[in-house]
PDB file of C-alpha atoms and ligand atoms in Angstrom:
ATOM      1  CA  MET A   1      29.508 -25.724  75.052  1.00 77.00           C
ATOM      2  CA  THR A   2      26.624 -23.346  75.020  1.00 92.00           C
ATOM      3  CA  GLN A   3      23.496 -24.498  76.754  1.00 96.00           C
ATOM      4  CA  ASN A   4      21.238 -26.283  74.257  1.00 97.00           C
ATOM      5  CA  PHE A   5      17.879 -26.051  75.976  1.00 98.00           C
ATOM      6  CA  THR A   6      15.650 -23.492  77.621  1.00 98.00           C
ATOM      7  CA  MET A   7      13.595 -23.827  80.769  1.00 98.00           C
ATOM      8  CA  HIS A   8      11.866 -20.498  80.338  1.00 98.00           C
ATOM      9  CA  SER A   9       9.464 -20.327  77.421  1.00 98.00           C
ATOM     10  CA  HIS A  10       5.833 -19.501  76.796  1.00 98.00           C
ATOM     11  CA  THR A  11       3.147 -20.732  74.443  1.00 98.00           C
ATOM     12  CA  THR A  12      -0.291 -19.504  73.452  1.00 98.00           C
ATOM     13  CA  PHE A  13      -1.558 -21.128  76.663  1.00 98.00           C
ATOM     14  CA  SER A  14      -0.396 -17.907  78.343  1.00 98.00           C
ATOM     15  CA  ASP A  15       0.999 -14.878  76.514  1.00 97.00           C
ATOM     16  CA  GLY A  16       3.224 -16.638  73.966  1.00 98.00           C
ATOM     17  CA  LYS A  17       2.643 -15.961  70.291  1.00 98.00           C
ATOM     18  CA  SER A  18       3.569 -19.456  69.052  1.00 98.00           C
ATOM     19  CA  SER A  19       1.776 -22.713  69.742  1.00 98.00           C
ATOM     20  CA  LEU A  20       3.276 -25.635  71.620  1.00 98.00           C
ATOM     21  CA  SER A  21       3.820 -27.597  68.416  1.00 98.00           C
ATOM     22  CA  GLU A  22       5.537 -24.629  66.741  1.00 98.00           C
ATOM     23  CA  MET A  23       7.828 -24.154  69.745  1.00 98.00           C
ATOM     24  CA  VAL A  24       8.768 -27.845  69.835  1.00 98.00           C
ATOM     25  CA  GLU A  25       9.327 -27.906  66.084  1.00 98.00           C
ATOM     26  CA  GLN A  26      11.711 -24.969  66.371  1.00 98.00           C
ATOM     27  CA  ALA A  27      13.478 -26.425  69.418  1.00 98.00           C
ATOM     28  CA  LYS A  28      14.236 -29.550  67.387  1.00 98.00           C
ATOM     29  CA  LYS A  29      15.345 -27.492  64.410  1.00 98.00           C
ATOM     30  CA  ILE A  30      17.934 -25.502  66.372  1.00 98.00           C
ATOM     31  CA  GLY A  31      19.308 -28.631  68.020  1.00 97.00           C
ATOM     32  CA  PHE A  32      17.856 -28.286  71.499  1.00 98.00           C
ATOM     33  CA  SER A  33      17.997 -31.470  73.551  1.00 98.00           C
ATOM     34  CA  LYS A  34      14.766 -30.604  75.380  1.00 98.00           C
ATOM     35  CA  ILE A  35      12.451 -27.695  76.121  1.00 98.00           C
ATOM     36  CA  GLY A  36      10.940 -26.467  79.360  1.00 98.00           C
ATOM     37  CA  ILE A  37       7.584 -24.813  78.804  1.00 98.00           C
ATOM     38  CA  SER A  38       6.881 -22.361  81.612  1.00 98.00           C
ATOM     39  CA  ASP A  39       3.628 -20.584  80.940  1.00 98.00           C
ATOM     40  CA  HIS A  40       2.419 -17.974  83.418  1.00 98.00           C
ATOM     41  CA  LEU A  41       0.595 -18.939  86.602  1.00 98.00           C
ATOM     42  CA  ILE A  42      -0.768 -15.709  88.048  1.00 98.00           C
ATOM     43  CA  ILE A  43      -3.510 -15.895  90.655  1.00 98.00           C
ATOM     44  CA  HIS A  44      -4.387 -13.019  92.978  1.00 98.00           C
ATOM     45  CA  LYS A  45      -7.744 -12.527  94.681  1.00 98.00           C
ATOM     46  CA  ASN A  46      -7.792  -8.791  93.883  1.00 98.00           C
ATOM     47  CA  ILE A  47      -6.187  -8.856  90.465  1.00 98.00           C
ATOM     48  CA  ASP A  48      -9.172  -7.154  88.860  1.00 97.00           C
ATOM     49  CA  LYS A  49      -8.950  -4.390  91.476  1.00 97.00           C
ATOM     50  CA  SER A  50      -5.396  -3.520  90.462  1.00 96.00           C
ATOM     51  CA  PRO A  51      -4.909   0.075  89.344  1.00 94.00           C
ATOM     52  CA  SER A  52      -3.220  -1.529  86.323  1.00 94.00           C
ATOM     53  CA  TRP A  53      -6.288  -3.659  85.517  1.00 96.00           C
ATOM     54  CA  GLU A  54      -7.628  -1.438  82.776  1.00 95.00           C
ATOM     55  CA  MET A  55      -4.328  -1.665  80.921  1.00 93.00           C
ATOM     56  CA  MET A  56      -3.904  -5.404  81.643  1.00 95.00           C
ATOM     57  CA  SER A  57      -7.447  -6.391  80.739  1.00 96.00           C
ATOM     58  CA  SER A  58      -7.390  -4.519  77.433  1.00 96.00           C
ATOM     59  CA  LYS A  59      -4.573  -6.725  76.106  1.00 94.00           C
ATOM     60  CA  PRO A  60      -5.131  -9.878  74.040  1.00 93.00           C
ATOM     61  CA  ASP A  61      -3.431 -11.962  76.743  1.00 95.00           C
ATOM     62  CA  ALA A  62      -5.699 -10.734  79.577  1.00 97.00           C
ATOM     63  CA  HIS A  63      -6.814 -14.350  80.164  1.00 97.00           C
ATOM     64  CA  ILE A  64      -3.532 -15.097  81.988  1.00 98.00           C
ATOM     65  CA  TYR A  65      -4.665 -13.094  85.029  1.00 98.00           C
ATOM     66  CA  LYS A  66      -6.765 -15.234  87.393  1.00 98.00           C
ATOM     67  CA  LYS A  67      -8.473 -14.323  90.601  1.00 97.00           C
ATOM     68  CA  ASP A  68      -9.577 -17.692  91.862  1.00 97.00           C
ATOM     69  CA  PHE A  69      -7.579 -20.901  92.393  1.00 98.00           C
ATOM     70  CA  LYS A  70     -10.474 -23.310  92.185  1.00 98.00           C
ATOM     71  CA  SER A  71     -11.878 -22.156  88.877  1.00 98.00           C
ATOM     72  CA  ALA A  72      -8.384 -21.949  87.327  1.00 98.00           C
ATOM     73  CA  LEU A  73      -7.433 -25.529  88.160  1.00 98.00           C
ATOM     74  CA  PRO A  74      -9.128 -27.474  85.309  1.00 98.00           C
ATOM     75  CA  GLU A  75      -7.432 -25.537  82.513  1.00 98.00           C
ATOM     76  CA  PHE A  76      -3.998 -25.944  84.138  1.00 98.00           C
ATOM     77  CA  GLN A  77      -4.581 -29.673  84.573  1.00 98.00           C
ATOM     78  CA  LYS A  78      -5.613 -29.967  80.943  1.00 98.00           C
ATOM     79  CA  HIS A  79      -2.516 -28.010  79.882  1.00 98.00           C
ATOM     80  CA  CYS A  80      -0.240 -30.425  81.786  1.00 98.00           C
ATOM     81  CA  ASP A  81      -1.957 -33.415  80.165  1.00 98.00           C
ATOM     82  CA  GLU A  82      -1.539 -31.872  76.736  1.00 98.00           C
ATOM     83  CA  LEU A  83       2.176 -31.264  77.282  1.00 98.00           C
ATOM     84  CA  ARG A  84       2.768 -34.847  78.466  1.00 98.00           C
ATOM     85  CA  ASN A  85       0.862 -36.269  75.527  1.00 98.00           C
ATOM     86  CA  PHE A  86       2.533 -33.996  73.025  1.00 98.00           C
ATOM     87  CA  SER A  87       5.991 -34.868  74.323  1.00 98.00           C
ATOM     88  CA  GLU A  88       5.284 -38.530  73.703  1.00 98.00           C
ATOM     89  CA  LYS A  89       3.806 -37.935  70.274  1.00 97.00           C
ATOM     90  CA  ALA A  90       6.620 -35.633  69.160  1.00 97.00           C
ATOM     91  CA  LYS A  91       9.277 -37.919  70.695  1.00 97.00           C
ATOM     92  CA  PHE A  92      10.889 -34.883  72.278  1.00 98.00           C
ATOM     93  CA  LYS A  93      11.574 -34.166  75.926  1.00 98.00           C
ATOM     94  CA  ILE A  94       9.246 -31.483  77.249  1.00 98.00           C
ATOM     95  CA  LEU A  95       9.551 -30.399  80.846  1.00 98.00           C
ATOM     96  CA  ILE A  96       6.412 -28.909  82.336  1.00 98.00           C
ATOM     97  CA  GLY A  97       7.031 -25.737  84.261  1.00 98.00           C
ATOM     98  CA  PHE A  98       5.156 -22.670  85.369  1.00 98.00           C
ATOM     99  CA  GLU A  99       6.341 -19.124  85.869  1.00 98.00           C
ATOM    100  CA  VAL A 100       4.602 -18.154  89.092  1.00 98.00           C
ATOM    101  CA  ASP A 101       3.979 -14.653  90.412  1.00 98.00           C
ATOM    102  CA  PHE A 102       4.660 -14.956  94.151  1.00 98.00           C
ATOM    103  CA  PHE A 103       2.139 -13.016  96.231  1.00 98.00           C
ATOM    104  CA  THR A 104       2.281 -12.446  99.966  1.00 98.00           C
ATOM    105  CA  TYR A 105      -1.254 -11.760 101.199  1.00 98.00           C
ATOM    106  CA  ASP A 106      -2.526 -13.999 104.007  1.00 98.00           C
ATOM    107  CA  GLY A 107      -3.457 -17.428 102.749  1.00 98.00           C
ATOM    108  CA  TRP A 108      -1.993 -17.148  99.244  1.00 98.00           C
ATOM    109  CA  LEU A 109       0.933 -19.527  99.796  1.00 98.00           C
ATOM    110  CA  ASP A 110      -1.246 -22.255 101.315  1.00 98.00           C
ATOM    111  CA  GLU A 111      -3.763 -21.923  98.510  1.00 98.00           C
ATOM    112  CA  MET A 112      -0.990 -22.068  95.922  1.00 98.00           C
ATOM    113  CA  LYS A 113       0.517 -25.209  97.478  1.00 98.00           C
ATOM    114  CA  GLU A 114      -2.881 -26.863  97.532  1.00 98.00           C
ATOM    115  CA  PHE A 115      -3.420 -25.874  93.874  1.00 98.00           C
ATOM    116  CA  LEU A 116      -0.014 -27.247  92.866  1.00 98.00           C
ATOM    117  CA  SER A 117      -0.692 -30.542  94.610  1.00 98.00           C
ATOM    118  CA  HIS A 118      -3.318 -31.219  91.922  1.00 98.00           C
ATOM    119  CA  LEU A 119      -0.969 -30.519  89.004  1.00 98.00           C
ATOM    120  CA  ASP A 120       1.409 -32.890  87.249  1.00 98.00           C
ATOM    121  CA  TYR A 121       4.306 -30.482  86.627  1.00 98.00           C
ATOM    122  CA  ASP A 122       8.110 -30.788  86.722  1.00 98.00           C
ATOM    123  CA  TYR A 123       9.416 -27.464  88.038  1.00 98.00           C
ATOM    124  CA  LEU A 124       8.510 -23.883  88.937  1.00 98.00           C
ATOM    125  CA  ILE A 125      10.083 -20.532  88.170  1.00 98.00           C
ATOM    126  CA  SER A 126       9.528 -17.521  90.397  1.00 98.00           C
ATOM    127  CA  GLY A 127       8.751 -14.694  87.986  1.00 98.00           C
ATOM    128  CA  ASN A 128       7.445 -11.530  89.545  1.00 98.00           C
ATOM    129  CA  HIS A 129       5.703  -8.959  87.381  1.00 98.00           C
ATOM    130  CA  PHE A 130       3.942  -6.887  90.052  1.00 97.00           C
ATOM    131  CA  LEU A 131       4.825  -4.370  92.715  1.00 97.00           C
ATOM    132  CA  PHE A 132       3.031  -4.235  96.057  1.00 97.00           C
ATOM    133  CA  THR A 133       3.478  -3.434  99.707  1.00 94.00           C
ATOM    134  CA  ASP A 134       3.874  -6.241 102.192  1.00 90.00           C
ATOM    135  CA  ASN A 135       0.159  -6.954 102.726  1.00 97.00           C
ATOM    136  CA  CYS A 136      -0.138  -7.409  98.953  1.00 98.00           C
ATOM    137  CA  GLU A 137      -3.805  -6.431  98.797  1.00 97.00           C
ATOM    138  CA  ILE A 138      -3.329  -4.028  95.880  1.00 96.00           C
ATOM    139  CA  ILE A 139      -0.851  -4.866  93.132  1.00 97.00           C
ATOM    140  CA  TYR A 140       0.697  -2.772  90.361  1.00 96.00           C
ATOM    141  CA  ASN A 141       1.908  -4.217  87.095  1.00 96.00           C
ATOM    142  CA  ILE A 142       5.614  -3.520  86.475  1.00 96.00           C
ATOM    143  CA  HIS A 143       5.210  -1.296  83.495  1.00 90.00           C
ATOM    144  CA  LYS A 144       6.464   1.969  82.080  1.00 83.00           C
ATOM    145  CA  ASN A 145       3.312   3.756  83.266  1.00 86.00           C
ATOM    146  CA  ILE A 146       4.085   3.158  86.961  1.00 90.00           C
ATOM    147  CA  ALA A 147       4.383   6.939  87.484  1.00 89.00           C
ATOM    148  CA  ASP A 148       0.629   7.216  86.799  1.00 89.00           C
ATOM    149  CA  PHE A 149      -0.071   5.288  90.000  1.00 88.00           C
ATOM    150  CA  ALA A 150       2.613   6.261  92.473  1.00 91.00           C
ATOM    151  CA  ASP A 151       5.052   9.027  93.263  1.00 93.00           C
ATOM    152  CA  ASN A 152       8.798   8.507  93.452  1.00 93.00           C
ATOM    153  CA  GLU A 153       8.874   7.804  97.190  1.00 95.00           C
ATOM    154  CA  GLN A 154       6.102   5.204  96.889  1.00 95.00           C
ATOM    155  CA  ILE A 155       7.807   3.568  93.927  1.00 95.00           C
ATOM    156  CA  LYS A 156      11.014   3.312  95.951  1.00 96.00           C
ATOM    157  CA  ASN A 157       9.164   1.463  98.718  1.00 97.00           C
ATOM    158  CA  LEU A 158       7.425  -0.771  96.208  1.00 97.00           C
ATOM    159  CA  VAL A 159      10.691  -1.720  94.504  1.00 97.00           C
ATOM    160  CA  SER A 160      12.373  -2.339  97.856  1.00 98.00           C
ATOM    161  CA  ASN A 161       9.528  -4.669  98.812  1.00 98.00           C
ATOM    162  CA  HIS A 162       9.739  -6.309  95.390  1.00 98.00           C
ATOM    163  CA  PHE A 163      13.272  -7.563  96.079  1.00 98.00           C
ATOM    164  CA  LYS A 164      12.094  -8.790  99.496  1.00 98.00           C
ATOM    165  CA  THR A 165       9.222 -10.632  97.848  1.00 98.00           C
ATOM    166  CA  ILE A 166      11.569 -12.444  95.478  1.00 98.00           C
ATOM    167  CA  LYS A 167      13.662 -13.384  98.528  1.00 98.00           C
ATOM    168  CA  LYS A 168      10.554 -14.819 100.187  1.00 98.00           C
ATOM    169  CA  SER A 169       9.852 -16.849  97.077  1.00 98.00           C
ATOM    170  CA  ALA A 170      13.348 -18.341  97.336  1.00 98.00           C
ATOM    171  CA  GLU A 171      12.743 -19.140 101.011  1.00 98.00           C
ATOM    172  CA  SER A 172       9.543 -20.981 100.115  1.00 98.00           C
ATOM    173  CA  GLY A 173      11.683 -23.690  98.521  1.00 97.00           C
ATOM    174  CA  LEU A 174       9.145 -24.069  95.698  1.00 98.00           C
ATOM    175  CA  PHE A 175      11.289 -22.747  92.890  1.00 98.00           C
ATOM    176  CA  LYS A 176      14.063 -24.141  90.732  1.00 98.00           C
ATOM    177  CA  PHE A 177      15.141 -20.614  89.899  1.00 98.00           C
ATOM    178  CA  VAL A 178      14.008 -17.015  90.043  1.00 98.00           C
ATOM    179  CA  ALA A 179      13.589 -15.155  86.774  1.00 98.00           C
ATOM    180  CA  HIS A 180      14.611 -11.614  85.807  1.00 98.00           C
ATOM    181  CA  ILE A 181      15.708 -10.430  89.289  1.00 97.00           C
ATOM    182  CA  ASP A 182      15.794  -6.777  88.257  1.00 96.00           C
ATOM    183  CA  TYR A 183      12.804  -6.760  85.925  1.00 96.00           C
ATOM    184  CA  VAL A 184      11.920  -3.381  87.470  1.00 96.00           C
ATOM    185  CA  ARG A 185      14.445  -1.856  85.073  1.00 95.00           C
ATOM    186  CA  LYS A 186      11.682  -2.317  82.495  1.00 93.00           C
ATOM    187  CA  MET A 187       9.973   0.724  84.061  1.00 94.00           C
ATOM    188  CA  GLY A 188      13.052   2.815  83.274  1.00 91.00           C
ATOM    189  CA  ASN A 189      16.613   2.572  84.547  1.00 89.00           C
ATOM    190  CA  GLN A 190      16.041   5.533  86.868  1.00 92.00           C
ATOM    191  CA  TYR A 191      13.980   3.296  89.175  1.00 94.00           C
ATOM    192  CA  CYS A 192      16.816   0.842  89.776  1.00 95.00           C
ATOM    193  CA  GLN A 193      20.320   2.194  89.305  1.00 94.00           C
ATOM    194  CA  PRO A 194      23.319  -0.051  90.016  1.00 93.00           C
ATOM    195  CA  HIS A 195      23.841   1.431  93.508  1.00 94.00           C
ATOM    196  CA  ASP A 196      20.116   1.417  94.420  1.00 97.00           C
ATOM    197  CA  PHE A 197      18.655  -1.249  96.727  1.00 98.00           C
ATOM    198  CA  ALA A 198      22.120  -2.670  97.330  1.00 97.00           C
ATOM    199  CA  GLY A 199      21.081  -4.193 100.670  1.00 98.00           C
ATOM    200  CA  GLU A 200      17.958  -5.792  99.221  1.00 98.00           C
ATOM    201  CA  LYS A 201      19.841  -7.209  96.238  1.00 98.00           C
ATOM    202  CA  ALA A 202      22.632  -8.619  98.415  1.00 98.00           C
ATOM    203  CA  ALA A 203      20.163 -10.228 100.845  1.00 98.00           C
ATOM    204  CA  LEU A 204      18.245 -11.778  97.948  1.00 98.00           C
ATOM    205  CA  ILE A 205      21.341 -13.267  96.354  1.00 98.00           C
ATOM    206  CA  LYS A 206      22.570 -14.658  99.677  1.00 98.00           C
ATOM    207  CA  SER A 207      19.184 -16.269 100.199  1.00 98.00           C
ATOM    208  CA  LEU A 208      19.277 -17.866  96.744  1.00 98.00           C
ATOM    209  CA  LYS A 209      22.492 -19.580  97.739  1.00 98.00           C
ATOM    210  CA  GLU A 210      21.164 -20.599 101.176  1.00 98.00           C
ATOM    211  CA  ASN A 211      17.950 -22.001  99.743  1.00 98.00           C
ATOM    212  CA  ASN A 212      19.648 -23.786  96.854  1.00 97.00           C
ATOM    213  CA  THR A 213      17.574 -21.777  94.385  1.00 98.00           C
ATOM    214  CA  GLY A 214      19.110 -20.680  91.105  1.00 98.00           C
ATOM    215  CA  THR A 215      18.572 -17.700  88.899  1.00 98.00           C
ATOM    216  CA  GLU A 216      18.772 -16.868  85.214  1.00 98.00           C
ATOM    217  CA  ILE A 217      20.657 -14.616  82.885  1.00 98.00           C
ATOM    218  CA  SER A 218      17.929 -13.597  80.489  1.00 98.00           C
ATOM    219  CA  THR A 219      18.488 -12.548  76.918  1.00 97.00           C
ATOM    220  CA  LYS A 220      14.960 -11.141  76.976  1.00 95.00           C
ATOM    221  CA  GLY A 221      16.614  -8.117  78.569  1.00 91.00           C
ATOM    222  CA  LEU A 222      18.732  -7.708  75.424  1.00 94.00           C
ATOM    223  CA  ARG A 223      15.546  -7.545  73.397  1.00 91.00           C
ATOM    224  CA  LYS A 224      13.647  -5.236  75.749  1.00 88.00           C
ATOM    225  CA  ILE A 225      16.117  -2.927  77.494  1.00 89.00           C
ATOM    226  CA  GLY A 226      19.384  -3.517  75.629  1.00 92.00           C
ATOM    227  CA  ASP A 227      21.025  -5.318  78.568  1.00 94.00           C
ATOM    228  CA  TYR A 228      20.731  -8.667  80.294  1.00 96.00           C
ATOM    229  CA  TYR A 229      18.531  -9.262  83.271  1.00 96.00           C
ATOM    230  CA  PRO A 230      20.255  -9.057  85.683  1.00 97.00           C
ATOM    231  CA  ALA A 231      22.597  -6.077  85.521  1.00 96.00           C
ATOM    232  CA  PRO A 232      26.397  -6.415  85.929  1.00 96.00           C
ATOM    233  CA  GLU A 233      26.496  -5.586  89.654  1.00 96.00           C
ATOM    234  CA  ILE A 234      24.078  -8.420  90.352  1.00 97.00           C
ATOM    235  CA  LEU A 235      25.983 -10.854  88.121  1.00 98.00           C
ATOM    236  CA  ARG A 236      29.120 -10.054  90.120  1.00 97.00           C
ATOM    237  CA  GLN A 237      27.354 -10.945  93.381  1.00 97.00           C
ATOM    238  CA  ILE A 238      25.926 -14.089  91.860  1.00 98.00           C
ATOM    239  CA  ALA A 239      29.458 -15.110  90.927  1.00 98.00           C
ATOM    240  CA  ALA A 240      30.771 -14.262  94.400  1.00 97.00           C
ATOM    241  CA  GLU A 241      28.058 -16.293  96.173  1.00 97.00           C
ATOM    242  CA  GLY A 242      28.233 -19.209  93.741  1.00 97.00           C
ATOM    243  CA  VAL A 243      24.511 -19.147  92.938  1.00 98.00           C
ATOM    244  CA  LYS A 244      23.454 -21.569  90.184  1.00 98.00           C
ATOM    245  CA  VAL A 245      22.580 -19.912  86.890  1.00 98.00           C
ATOM    246  CA  ILE A 246      20.692 -20.901  83.770  1.00 98.00           C
ATOM    247  CA  ILE A 247      20.639 -19.084  80.444  1.00 98.00           C
ATOM    248  CA  SER A 248      17.073 -18.094  79.536  1.00 98.00           C
ATOM    249  CA  ASP A 249      15.537 -16.720  76.383  1.00 98.00           C
ATOM    250  CA  ASP A 250      12.091 -16.215  77.948  1.00 98.00           C
ATOM    251  CA  ALA A 251      10.895 -17.094  74.449  1.00 98.00           C
ATOM    252  CA  HIS A 252       7.382 -15.941  73.606  1.00 98.00           C
ATOM    253  CA  ARG A 253       7.696 -16.980  69.948  1.00 98.00           C
ATOM    254  CA  THR A 254       9.724 -19.472  67.935  1.00 98.00           C
ATOM    255  CA  THR A 255      12.262 -16.903  66.719  1.00 98.00           C
ATOM    256  CA  GLU A 256      13.253 -16.149  70.317  1.00 98.00           C
ATOM    257  CA  LEU A 257      14.264 -19.710  71.207  1.00 98.00           C
ATOM    258  CA  GLY A 258      17.970 -19.855  72.016  1.00 98.00           C
ATOM    259  CA  TYR A 259      18.215 -16.089  71.376  1.00 97.00           C
ATOM    260  CA  ASP A 260      21.828 -14.916  71.863  1.00 97.00           C
ATOM    261  CA  PHE A 261      22.708 -17.904  74.064  1.00 98.00           C
ATOM    262  CA  ASP A 262      26.301 -17.755  72.778  1.00 97.00           C
ATOM    263  CA  LYS A 263      26.613 -14.163  73.921  1.00 97.00           C
ATOM    264  CA  ALA A 264      25.062 -14.967  77.315  1.00 98.00           C
ATOM    265  CA  GLU A 265      27.537 -17.837  77.756  1.00 97.00           C
ATOM    266  CA  GLN A 266      30.414 -15.449  77.111  1.00 97.00           C
ATOM    267  CA  GLU A 267      28.901 -13.010  79.587  1.00 97.00           C
ATOM    268  CA  LEU A 268      28.735 -15.698  82.287  1.00 97.00           C
ATOM    269  CA  GLN A 269      32.313 -16.716  81.598  1.00 97.00           C
ATOM    270  CA  LYS A 270      33.380 -13.099  81.896  1.00 97.00           C
ATOM    271  CA  TYR A 271      32.122 -13.143  85.500  1.00 97.00           C
ATOM    272  CA  GLY A 272      33.471 -16.617  86.166  1.00 97.00           C
ATOM    273  CA  ILE A 273      29.972 -18.020  86.736  1.00 97.00           C
ATOM    274  CA  ILE A 274      30.473 -21.752  86.345  1.00 93.00           C
ATOM    275  CA  ASN A 275      27.773 -23.179  88.610  1.00 95.00           C
ATOM    276  CA  ARG A 276      24.902 -23.995  86.244  1.00 97.00           C
ATOM    277  CA  ILE A 277      21.437 -25.463  86.208  1.00 96.00           C
ATOM    278  CA  THR A 278      21.586 -28.356  83.770  1.00 92.00           C
ATOM    279  CA  GLU A 279      18.235 -30.024  84.250  1.00 83.00           C
TER     280      GLU A 279
HETATM  281 ZN1   ZN B 301       8.525 -13.067  83.468  1.00 80.93          ZN
HETATM  282 ZN1   ZN B 302       8.563 -15.523  81.152  1.00 80.93          ZN
END
């Protein structure tokens, strides 16, 4: 049977285009048994110093980028309360998640853990949308205009570090699963060909298994780049290591809920991926 829920979805609280009530309404309509709402949680002390800031801040969803944990806390607490209350009112199971950008500058992880200790949530997804070097002081949005900010050699180093960052997020033990492992393909396939970063990819997938952290096959890739995240060579390694997988739509609007889940199920079966995240 094809998975009848999503754990990766967004509402207007972050950059989704549909409200919570619209998403829940649709989830019921298509026969979902529950919905995990995983709005973005992106906090970096220098986010407004990013070379990508002009582009990011000019978008309608610029409010999702935060630079300070303390001032961000009240709205996240209120969001959690609203989800709990709505779940009860709608008589529908809503799991409260967040899609967290994992940063690696000194102090970030401790601050994030402290922040999370004040939130009533159910699970976390590691979803990484930025490139940076190990000290993580300056971050670049993963975007088609990456060539404006860095030359090919720099981009190579940034992407290599990106896979290492996702590995660190798995090692933190905070996350149920990591999202869109090879999201960097969004910048253009030339930045991450199947044979590129083979060592980084293999180490990441091994660490997912070791840290009992899952990953997703995302049909958002089908909508954005005409292929799943992740690419076939990564799916093969996931199968070989026995990493747990969930099908994700990464829905940002009602029409994306459950998007091509049947196809994704067939894809997983093709690789013999049977170990799944069910709750
Ligand atoms: Zn994401
Ligand atoms: Zn997402």
